[in-house]
Coordinates of C-alpha atoms in Angstrom, one line a residue:
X1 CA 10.2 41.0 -36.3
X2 CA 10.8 39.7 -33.3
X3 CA 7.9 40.7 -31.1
X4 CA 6.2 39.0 -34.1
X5 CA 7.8 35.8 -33.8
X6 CA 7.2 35.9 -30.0
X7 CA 3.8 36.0 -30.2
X8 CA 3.7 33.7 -33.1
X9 CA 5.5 31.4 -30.4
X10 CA 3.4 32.3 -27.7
X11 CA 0.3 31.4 -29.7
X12 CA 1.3 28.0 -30.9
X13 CA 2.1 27.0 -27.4
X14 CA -1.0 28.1 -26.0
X15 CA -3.2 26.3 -28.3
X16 CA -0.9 22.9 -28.0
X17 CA -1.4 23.6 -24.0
X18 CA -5.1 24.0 -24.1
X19 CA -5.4 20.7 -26.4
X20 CA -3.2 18.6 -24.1
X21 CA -4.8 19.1 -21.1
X22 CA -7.0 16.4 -20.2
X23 CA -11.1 16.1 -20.0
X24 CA -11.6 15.5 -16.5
X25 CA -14.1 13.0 -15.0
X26 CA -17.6 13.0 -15.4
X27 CA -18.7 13.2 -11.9
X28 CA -16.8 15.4 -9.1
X29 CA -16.7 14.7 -5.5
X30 CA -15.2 16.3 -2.8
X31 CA -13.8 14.0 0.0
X32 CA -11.8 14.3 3.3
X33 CA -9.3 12.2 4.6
X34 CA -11.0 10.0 6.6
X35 CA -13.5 9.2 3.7
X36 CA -10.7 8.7 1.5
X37 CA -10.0 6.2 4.5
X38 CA -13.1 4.7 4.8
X39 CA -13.5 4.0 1.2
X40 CA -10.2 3.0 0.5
X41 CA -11.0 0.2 3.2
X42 CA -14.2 -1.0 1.6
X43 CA -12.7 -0.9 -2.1
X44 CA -9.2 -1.7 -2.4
X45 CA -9.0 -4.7 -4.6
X46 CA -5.5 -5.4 -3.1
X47 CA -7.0 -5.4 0.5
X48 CA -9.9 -7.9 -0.5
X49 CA -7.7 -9.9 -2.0
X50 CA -5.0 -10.6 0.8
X51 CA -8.3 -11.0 3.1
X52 CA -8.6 -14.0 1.6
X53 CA -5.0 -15.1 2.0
X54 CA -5.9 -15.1 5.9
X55 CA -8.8 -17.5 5.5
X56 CA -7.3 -19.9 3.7
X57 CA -4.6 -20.7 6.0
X58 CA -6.9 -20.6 8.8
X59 CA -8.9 -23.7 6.5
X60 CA -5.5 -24.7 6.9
X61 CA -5.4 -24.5 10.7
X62 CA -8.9 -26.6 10.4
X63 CA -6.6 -29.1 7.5
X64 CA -3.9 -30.0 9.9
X65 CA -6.1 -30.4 13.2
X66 CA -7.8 -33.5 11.6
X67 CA -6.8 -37.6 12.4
X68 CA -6.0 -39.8 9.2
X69 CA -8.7 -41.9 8.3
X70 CA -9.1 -45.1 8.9
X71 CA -8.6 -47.6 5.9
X72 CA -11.0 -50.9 5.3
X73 CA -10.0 -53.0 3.1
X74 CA -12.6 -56.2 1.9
X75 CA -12.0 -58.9 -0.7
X76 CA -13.9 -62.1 -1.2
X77 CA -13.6 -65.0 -3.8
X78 CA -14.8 -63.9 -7.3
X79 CA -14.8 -67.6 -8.6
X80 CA -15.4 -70.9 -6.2
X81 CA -14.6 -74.1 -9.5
X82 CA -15.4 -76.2 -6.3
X83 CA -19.2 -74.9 -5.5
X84 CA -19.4 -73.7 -9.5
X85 CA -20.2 -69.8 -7.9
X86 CA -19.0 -66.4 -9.2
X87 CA -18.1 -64.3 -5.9
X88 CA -19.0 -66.8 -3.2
X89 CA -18.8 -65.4 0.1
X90 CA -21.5 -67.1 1.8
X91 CA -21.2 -68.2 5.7
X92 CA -22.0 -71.6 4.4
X93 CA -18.9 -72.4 2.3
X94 CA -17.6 -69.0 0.7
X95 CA -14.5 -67.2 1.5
X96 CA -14.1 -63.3 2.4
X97 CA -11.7 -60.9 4.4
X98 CA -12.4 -58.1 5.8
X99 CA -9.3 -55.8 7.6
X100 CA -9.4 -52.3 9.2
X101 CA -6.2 -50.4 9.8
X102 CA -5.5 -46.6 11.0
X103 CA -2.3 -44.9 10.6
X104 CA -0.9 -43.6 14.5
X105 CA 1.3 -40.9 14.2
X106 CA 4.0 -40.8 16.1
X107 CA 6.9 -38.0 17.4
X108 CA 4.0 -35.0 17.6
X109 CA 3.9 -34.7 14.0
X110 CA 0.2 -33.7 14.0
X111 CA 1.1 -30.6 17.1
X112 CA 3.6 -29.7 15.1
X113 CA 1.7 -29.5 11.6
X114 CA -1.1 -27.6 14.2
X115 CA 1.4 -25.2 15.0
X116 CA 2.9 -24.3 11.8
X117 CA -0.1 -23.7 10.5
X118 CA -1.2 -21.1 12.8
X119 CA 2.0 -19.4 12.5
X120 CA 1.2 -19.7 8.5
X121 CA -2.2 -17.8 10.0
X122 CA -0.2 -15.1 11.8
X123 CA 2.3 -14.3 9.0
X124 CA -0.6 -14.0 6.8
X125 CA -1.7 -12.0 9.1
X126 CA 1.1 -9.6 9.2
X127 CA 1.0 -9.4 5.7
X128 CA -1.9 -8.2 5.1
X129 CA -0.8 -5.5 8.2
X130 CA 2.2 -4.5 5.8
X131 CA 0.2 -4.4 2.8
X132 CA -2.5 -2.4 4.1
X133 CA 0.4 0.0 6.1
X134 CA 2.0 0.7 2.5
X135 CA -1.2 1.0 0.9
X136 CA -3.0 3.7 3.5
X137 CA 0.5 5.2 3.5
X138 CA 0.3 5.6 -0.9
X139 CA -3.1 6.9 0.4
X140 CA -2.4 9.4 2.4
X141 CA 0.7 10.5 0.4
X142 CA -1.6 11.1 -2.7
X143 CA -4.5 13.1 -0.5
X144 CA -2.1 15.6 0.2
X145 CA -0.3 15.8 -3.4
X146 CA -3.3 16.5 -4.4
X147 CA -4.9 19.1 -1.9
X148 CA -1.6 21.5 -2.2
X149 CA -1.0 21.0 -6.1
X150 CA -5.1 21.7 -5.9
X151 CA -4.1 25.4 -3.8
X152 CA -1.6 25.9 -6.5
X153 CA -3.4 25.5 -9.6
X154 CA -6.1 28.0 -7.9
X155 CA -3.5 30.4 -7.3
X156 CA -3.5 30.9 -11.3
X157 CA -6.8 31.0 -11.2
X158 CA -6.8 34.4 -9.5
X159 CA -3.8 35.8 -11.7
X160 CA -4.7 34.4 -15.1
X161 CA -8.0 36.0 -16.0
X162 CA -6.7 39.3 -14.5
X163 CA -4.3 39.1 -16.6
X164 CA -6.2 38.0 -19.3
X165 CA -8.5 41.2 -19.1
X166 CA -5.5 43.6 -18.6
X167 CA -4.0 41.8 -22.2
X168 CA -7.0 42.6 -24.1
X169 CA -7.0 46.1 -22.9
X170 CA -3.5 46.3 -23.7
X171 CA -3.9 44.6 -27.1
X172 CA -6.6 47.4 -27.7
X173 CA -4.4 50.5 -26.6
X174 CA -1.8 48.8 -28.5
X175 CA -3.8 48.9 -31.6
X176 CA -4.4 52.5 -30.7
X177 CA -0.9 53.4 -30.3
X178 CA -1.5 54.3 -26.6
X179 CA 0.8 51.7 -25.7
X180 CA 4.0 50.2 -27.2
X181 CA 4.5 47.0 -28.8
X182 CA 6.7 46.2 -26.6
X183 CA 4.4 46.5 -23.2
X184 CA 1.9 44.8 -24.7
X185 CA 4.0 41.5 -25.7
X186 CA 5.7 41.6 -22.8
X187 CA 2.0 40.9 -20.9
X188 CA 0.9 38.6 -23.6
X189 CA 4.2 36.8 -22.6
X190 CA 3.4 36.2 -18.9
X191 CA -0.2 35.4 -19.5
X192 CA 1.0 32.7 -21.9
X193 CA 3.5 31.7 -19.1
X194 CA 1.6 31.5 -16.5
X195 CA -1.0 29.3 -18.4
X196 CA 1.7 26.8 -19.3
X197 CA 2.5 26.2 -16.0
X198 CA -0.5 26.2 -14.8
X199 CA -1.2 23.2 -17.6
X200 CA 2.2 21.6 -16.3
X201 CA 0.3 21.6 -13.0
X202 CA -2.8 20.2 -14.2
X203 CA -0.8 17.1 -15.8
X204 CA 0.7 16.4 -12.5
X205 CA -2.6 16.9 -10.8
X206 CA -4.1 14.0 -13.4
X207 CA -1.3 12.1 -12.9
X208 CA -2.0 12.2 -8.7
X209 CA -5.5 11.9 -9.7
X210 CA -5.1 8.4 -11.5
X211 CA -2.9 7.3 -8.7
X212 CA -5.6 8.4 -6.4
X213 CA -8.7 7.0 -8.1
X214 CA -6.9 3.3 -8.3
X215 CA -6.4 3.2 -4.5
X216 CA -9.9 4.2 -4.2
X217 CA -11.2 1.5 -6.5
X218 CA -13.5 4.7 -8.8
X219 CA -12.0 5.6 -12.1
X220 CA -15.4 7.3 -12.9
X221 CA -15.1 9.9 -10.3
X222 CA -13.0 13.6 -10.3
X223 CA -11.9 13.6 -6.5
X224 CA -11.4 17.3 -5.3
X225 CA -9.5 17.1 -1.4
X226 CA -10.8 18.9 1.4
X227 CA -9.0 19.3 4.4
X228 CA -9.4 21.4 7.4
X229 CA -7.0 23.0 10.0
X230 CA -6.7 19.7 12.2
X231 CA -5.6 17.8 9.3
X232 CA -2.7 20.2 8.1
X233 CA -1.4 21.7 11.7
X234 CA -0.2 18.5 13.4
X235 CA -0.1 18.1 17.2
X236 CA 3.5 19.8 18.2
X237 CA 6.7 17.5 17.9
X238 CA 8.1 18.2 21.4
X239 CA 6.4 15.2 22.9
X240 CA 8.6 13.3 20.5
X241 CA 12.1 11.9 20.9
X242 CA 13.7 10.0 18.5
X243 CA 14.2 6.9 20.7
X244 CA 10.5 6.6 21.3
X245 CA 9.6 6.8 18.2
X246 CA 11.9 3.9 17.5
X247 CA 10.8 2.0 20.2
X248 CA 7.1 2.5 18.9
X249 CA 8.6 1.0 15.7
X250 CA 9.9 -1.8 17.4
X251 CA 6.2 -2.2 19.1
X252 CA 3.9 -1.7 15.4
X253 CA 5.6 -2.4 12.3
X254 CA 4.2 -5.1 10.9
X255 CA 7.2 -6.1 9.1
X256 CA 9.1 -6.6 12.2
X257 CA 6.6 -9.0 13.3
X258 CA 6.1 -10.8 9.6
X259 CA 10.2 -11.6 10.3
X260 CA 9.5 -12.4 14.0
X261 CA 7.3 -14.8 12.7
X262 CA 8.9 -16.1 10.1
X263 CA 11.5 -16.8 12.3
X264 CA 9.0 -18.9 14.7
X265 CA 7.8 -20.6 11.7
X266 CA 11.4 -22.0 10.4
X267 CA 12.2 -23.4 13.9
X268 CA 8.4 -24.9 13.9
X269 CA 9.2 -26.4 10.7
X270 CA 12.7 -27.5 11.5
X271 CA 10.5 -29.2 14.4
X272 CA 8.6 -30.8 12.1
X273 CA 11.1 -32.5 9.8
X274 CA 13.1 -33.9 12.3
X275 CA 9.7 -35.4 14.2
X276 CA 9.1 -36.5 10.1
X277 CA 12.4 -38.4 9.9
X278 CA 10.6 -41.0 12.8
X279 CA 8.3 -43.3 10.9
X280 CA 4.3 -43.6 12.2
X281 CA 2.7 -46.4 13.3
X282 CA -0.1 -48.5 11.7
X283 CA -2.6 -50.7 13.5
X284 CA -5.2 -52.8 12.1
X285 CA -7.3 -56.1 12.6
X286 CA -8.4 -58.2 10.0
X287 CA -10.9 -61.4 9.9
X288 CA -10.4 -64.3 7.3
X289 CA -13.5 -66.3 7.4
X290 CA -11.8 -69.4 5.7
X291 CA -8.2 -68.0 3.9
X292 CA -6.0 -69.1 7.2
X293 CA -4.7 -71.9 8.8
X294 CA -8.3 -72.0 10.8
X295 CA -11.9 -71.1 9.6
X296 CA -12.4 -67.3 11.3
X297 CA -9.7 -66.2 12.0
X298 CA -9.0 -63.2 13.6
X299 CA -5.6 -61.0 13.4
X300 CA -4.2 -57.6 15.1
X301 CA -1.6 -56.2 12.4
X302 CA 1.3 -53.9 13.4
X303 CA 3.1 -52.2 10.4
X304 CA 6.1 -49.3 10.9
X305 CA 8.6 -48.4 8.1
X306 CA 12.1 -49.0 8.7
X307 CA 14.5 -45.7 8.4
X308 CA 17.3 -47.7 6.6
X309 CA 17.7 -45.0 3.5
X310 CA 15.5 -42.1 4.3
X311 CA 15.4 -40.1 7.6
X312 CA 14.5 -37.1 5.6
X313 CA 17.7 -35.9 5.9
X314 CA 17.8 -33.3 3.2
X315 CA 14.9 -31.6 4.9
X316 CA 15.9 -30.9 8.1
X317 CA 19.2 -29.6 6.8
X318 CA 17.2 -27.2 4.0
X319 CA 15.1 -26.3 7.3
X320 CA 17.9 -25.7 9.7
X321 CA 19.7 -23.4 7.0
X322 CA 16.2 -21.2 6.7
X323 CA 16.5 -20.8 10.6
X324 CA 20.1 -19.2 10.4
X325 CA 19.1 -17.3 7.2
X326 CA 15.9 -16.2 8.9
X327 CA 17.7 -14.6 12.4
X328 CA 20.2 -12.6 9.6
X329 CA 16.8 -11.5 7.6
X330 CA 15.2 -10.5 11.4
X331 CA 18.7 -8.7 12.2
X332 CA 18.6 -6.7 9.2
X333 CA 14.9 -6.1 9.5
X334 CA 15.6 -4.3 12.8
X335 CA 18.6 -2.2 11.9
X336 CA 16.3 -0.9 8.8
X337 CA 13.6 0.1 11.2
X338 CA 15.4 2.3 12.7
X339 CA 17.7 3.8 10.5
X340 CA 14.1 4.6 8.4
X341 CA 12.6 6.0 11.7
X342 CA 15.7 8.0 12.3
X343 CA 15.9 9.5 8.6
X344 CA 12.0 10.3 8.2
X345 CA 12.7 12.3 11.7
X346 CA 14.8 14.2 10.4
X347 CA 13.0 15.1 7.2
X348 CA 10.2 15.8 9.6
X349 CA 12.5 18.3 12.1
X350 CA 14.0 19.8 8.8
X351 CA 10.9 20.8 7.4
X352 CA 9.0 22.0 10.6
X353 CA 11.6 23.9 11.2
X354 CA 11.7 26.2 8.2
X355 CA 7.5 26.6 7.6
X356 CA 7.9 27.7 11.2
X357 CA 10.6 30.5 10.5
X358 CA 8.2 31.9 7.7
X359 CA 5.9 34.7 9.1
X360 CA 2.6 33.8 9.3
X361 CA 0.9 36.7 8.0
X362 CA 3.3 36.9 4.8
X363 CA 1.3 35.0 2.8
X364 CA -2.5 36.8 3.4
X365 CA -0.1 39.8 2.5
X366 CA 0.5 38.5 -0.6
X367 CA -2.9 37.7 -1.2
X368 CA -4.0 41.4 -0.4
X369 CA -1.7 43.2 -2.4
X370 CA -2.8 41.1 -5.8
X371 CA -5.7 43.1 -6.6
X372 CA -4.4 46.7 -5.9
X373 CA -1.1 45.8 -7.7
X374 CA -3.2 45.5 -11.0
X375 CA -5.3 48.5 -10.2
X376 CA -2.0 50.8 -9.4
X377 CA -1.1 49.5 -12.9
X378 CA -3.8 50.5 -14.5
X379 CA -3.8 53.9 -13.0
X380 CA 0.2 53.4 -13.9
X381 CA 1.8 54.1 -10.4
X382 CA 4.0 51.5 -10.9
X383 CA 5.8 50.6 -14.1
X384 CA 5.8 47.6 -16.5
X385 CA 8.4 45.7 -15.1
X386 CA 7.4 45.8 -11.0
X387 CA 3.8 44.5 -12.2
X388 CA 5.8 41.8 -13.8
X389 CA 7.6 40.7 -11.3
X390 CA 5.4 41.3 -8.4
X391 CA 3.1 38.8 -10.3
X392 CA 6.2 36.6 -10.4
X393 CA 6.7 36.9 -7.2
X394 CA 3.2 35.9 -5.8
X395 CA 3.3 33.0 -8.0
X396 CA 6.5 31.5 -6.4
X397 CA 6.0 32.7 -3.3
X398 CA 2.6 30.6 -3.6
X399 CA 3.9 27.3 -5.5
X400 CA 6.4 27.3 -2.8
X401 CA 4.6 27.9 0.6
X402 CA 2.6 25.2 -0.6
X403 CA 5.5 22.8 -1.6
X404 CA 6.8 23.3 1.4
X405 CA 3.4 22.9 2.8
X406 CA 3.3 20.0 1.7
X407 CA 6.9 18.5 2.1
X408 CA 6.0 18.9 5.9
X409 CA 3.0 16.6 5.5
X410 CA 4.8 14.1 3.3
X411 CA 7.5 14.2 6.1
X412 CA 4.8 13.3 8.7
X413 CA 3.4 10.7 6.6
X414 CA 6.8 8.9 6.2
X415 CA 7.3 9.0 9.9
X416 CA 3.8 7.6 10.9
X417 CA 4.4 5.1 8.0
X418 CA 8.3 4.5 9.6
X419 CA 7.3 3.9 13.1
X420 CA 3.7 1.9 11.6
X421 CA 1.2 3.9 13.4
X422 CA -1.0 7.1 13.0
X423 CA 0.9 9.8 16.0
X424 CA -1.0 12.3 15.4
X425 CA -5.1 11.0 14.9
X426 CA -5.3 13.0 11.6

C-alpha cells in the first residue's frame, strides 16, 4: 500500500510540474555579454528617457543666458470732443506717447542663473551616470543568473532521460517479477525528483528571464547566454588592494559626483538669493507729443524697487540650510562608498578563495563517471542504493560548482558596480 500511494504521489506531482512550467518565447536567440550590452544601450526605455532629462536643462542653460526684453509701451487719445475725432494722434493737433523701458539687472543675477543652470546640466548628468551604473549593473547580474542556472538545468538534461529509460526497463522487469517493487519505485522516485527540481529551476530561470527581457526592451524573444572563458575567468585579483579600489571609487562613482554637485549647486543658489534680495534697475525714455507741460517732450525714466519689506529673506535662509544639509548628505555619501567597496571585496576574496581550493579536474570527473555508473548498474556491479546516490551526488556537486560559480561572478559584479567602473574589460 504504500509503494502504491508513493507512486500515486509521484504521479500527481509530475503532471502538476509538467503543466506549470511555462511556454517559452516564440523566437530564441543566443547573445553574449557585450550584445546584451550593446542592445541594452540602444533599448532601455529608462536610458532614453533620462537622455532627455539632459537636454532639457541644457534648453535651460540656453533659458537663463538670454537679456529681458525690452518693453514699449504706446497710447494715444481715443476721443478729441475739441477736433470731434475718435483716436486723434495726428502731428497736426492729436496727442500720443510713446515710452521704451528695459529692465538692467543688477548684483550678477543673470551669471549666477548661467551658472546654476549648468550645474542643473551636470547633475543631470550624473544622474543619468547612476542610472545607467545600476541599470548595466541589473544587466550584468541577470546575464550571469541566467548562464549558470542555464548549466544547471542542462545538468538534468543528461541524468533525466537516462533515468527515464532505466525506469521503463525497470517498470518492465518489475512487471516480470525480475525486479522488486521496491527497486523499481525507489527509481520512479528519483526520476520524479529530479524532474521537480529541475521545473523549480525552470521557474527561476523564467523569472531571470522576464527580468532580463525588460532591461533589454524584447518581451518577444527567449534569450539563451553564451559566454566564453574570458568572460567567466577574470584577470587575477593580486593587482588589487583594497585602498585602490576605494580610491577608484572616490575617482568614478557617479553618485559621489551627483552629491559633489549638488553641493556646488546649493552654494550657487545660496549665491543667487542673496544677489535676488538687491532690486534691478529699469531704464526707459518716453516722448509725449502734447500730454506735458511742453509740446514734444522728451523724458529718461529711472525706476528701482525699494527693499522696505522683502529682501527675500526666507530664501536665502531655506538656501543656506540646503548647503549645511548638502555637506552632511556629501559626508555620508563618502563613508557609504567605501564601506560598499570594502564589503563587496570581501565577498569577492571569500568566494575566489574557495572555487580556487576545489580541484580543477573534479568536475570533468564527475562528468565521466555518469555514463558508466548507469552501465555498471545495469550490468549490476553496483547496488541500488550507490546508483542512487552517486546520481545525487552529481546533481549537487553540479548545482553547486555552478552556484558558486556564479556567487564569484555576482561578487565581481558588485565590486565593479561598488567602485563604478568595469576592472576587469569583461
Amino acid at each position: 500500500m504504500k509503494y502504491k500511494a508513493l507512486k500515486h504521489v509521484c504521479f500527481t506531482g509530475l503532471i502538476v510540474l509538467c503543466t506549470t512550467v511555462p511556454v517559452l518565447a516564440q523566437d530564441t536567440a543566443h547573445i553574449t555579454l557585450p550584445e546584451a550590452e550593446k542592445r541594452f544601450l540602444q533599448k532601455n526605455l529608462s536610458l532614453l528617457a533620462e537622455q532627455y532629462n539632459i537636454e532639457i536643462t541644457k534648453a535651460q542653460v540656453i533659458q537663463a543666458r538670454l537679456f529681458n526684453n525690452p518693453t514699449l509701451a504706446l497710447s494715444g487719445n481715443l476721443y478729441d470732443p475739441d477736433q470731434k475725432k475718435v483716436f486723434n494722434v495726428s502731428n497736426s493737433n492729436g496727442q500720443y506717447d510713446i515710452a521704451l523701458q528695459q529692465m538692467i539687472r543688477l548684483a550678477g543675477k543673470r551669471n549666477k542663473e548661467v551658472k546654476l543652470a549648468e550645474t542643473a546640466t551636470r547633475l543631470s548628468e550624473n544622474k543619468f551616470s547612476e542610472l545607467l551604473r545600476a541599470l548595466r549593473y541589473s544587466l550584468r547580474s541577470s546575464f550571469y543568473n541566467l548562464y549558470y542556472l542555464q548549466q544547471s538545468i542542462s545538468a538534468y538534461d543528461k541524468q533525466v532521460p537516462a533515468l527515464e529509460k532505466l525506469n521503463n526497463a525497470y517498470s518492465t522487469l518489475q512487471a516480470k517479477g525480475i525486479v522488486s517493487l521496491k527497486d523499481a519505485v525507489r527509481i520512479k522516485s528519483l526520476l520524479y525528483s529530479l524532474k521537480a527540481e529541475q521545473a523549480s529551476l525552470q521557474n527561476q530561470l523564467n523569472d531571470e528571464q522576464a527580468s532580463f527581457e525588460l532591461l533589454l526592451q524584447s518581451n518577444k524573444t527567449y534569450f539563451i547566454t553564451d559566454a566564453d572563458k574570458s568572460d567567466l575567468s577574470p584577470a587575477s585579483l593580486d593587482q588589487f588592494t583594497l585602498q585602490s579600489l576605494v580610491d577608484t571609487a572616490y575617482a568614478n562613482r557617479s553618485d559621489l559626483k551627483l552629491s559633489e554637485n549638488s553641493m556646488l549647486y546649493n552654494q550657487q543658489n545660496y549665491n543667487l538669493q542673496k544677489a535676488l534680495a538687491s532690486p534691478d534697475l529699469t531704464v526707459g525714455a518716453e516722448f509725449d507729443k502734447r500730454g506735458s507741460f511742453v509740446n514734444n517732450a522728451s523724458f529718461i525714466t529711472v525706476a528701482m524697487d525699494l527693499p522696505f519689506f522683502n529682501r527675500n529673506q526666507g530664501n536665502i535662509k531655506a538656501a543656506k540650510i540646503n548647503i549645511a544639509q548638502g555637506k552632511i548628505i556629501a559626508d555620508q555619501q563618502k563613508q557609504s562608498v567605501e564601506n560598499d567597496v570594502q564589503a563587496a571585496w570581501s565577498k569577492v576574496l571569500n568566494t575566489d578563495k574557495m572555487l580556487h581550493s576545489i580541484d580543477p579536474g573534479f568536475e570533468n570527473q564527475f562528468e565521466q563517471l555518469l555514463d558508466g555508473v548507469t552501465d555498471n548498474f545495469q550490468k549490476k556491479n553496483i547496488s541500488l542504493v550507490e546508483f542512487t546516490d552517486f546520481y545525487e551526488s552529481y546533481k549537487n556537486n553540479v548545482l553547486q560548482l555552478n552556484q558558486l560559480k556564479n556567487d564569484r561572478m555576482q561578487a565581481l559584479e558588485s565590486l565593479q558596480f561598488a567602485i563604478g567602473k568595469n576592472l576587469f574589460n569583461n
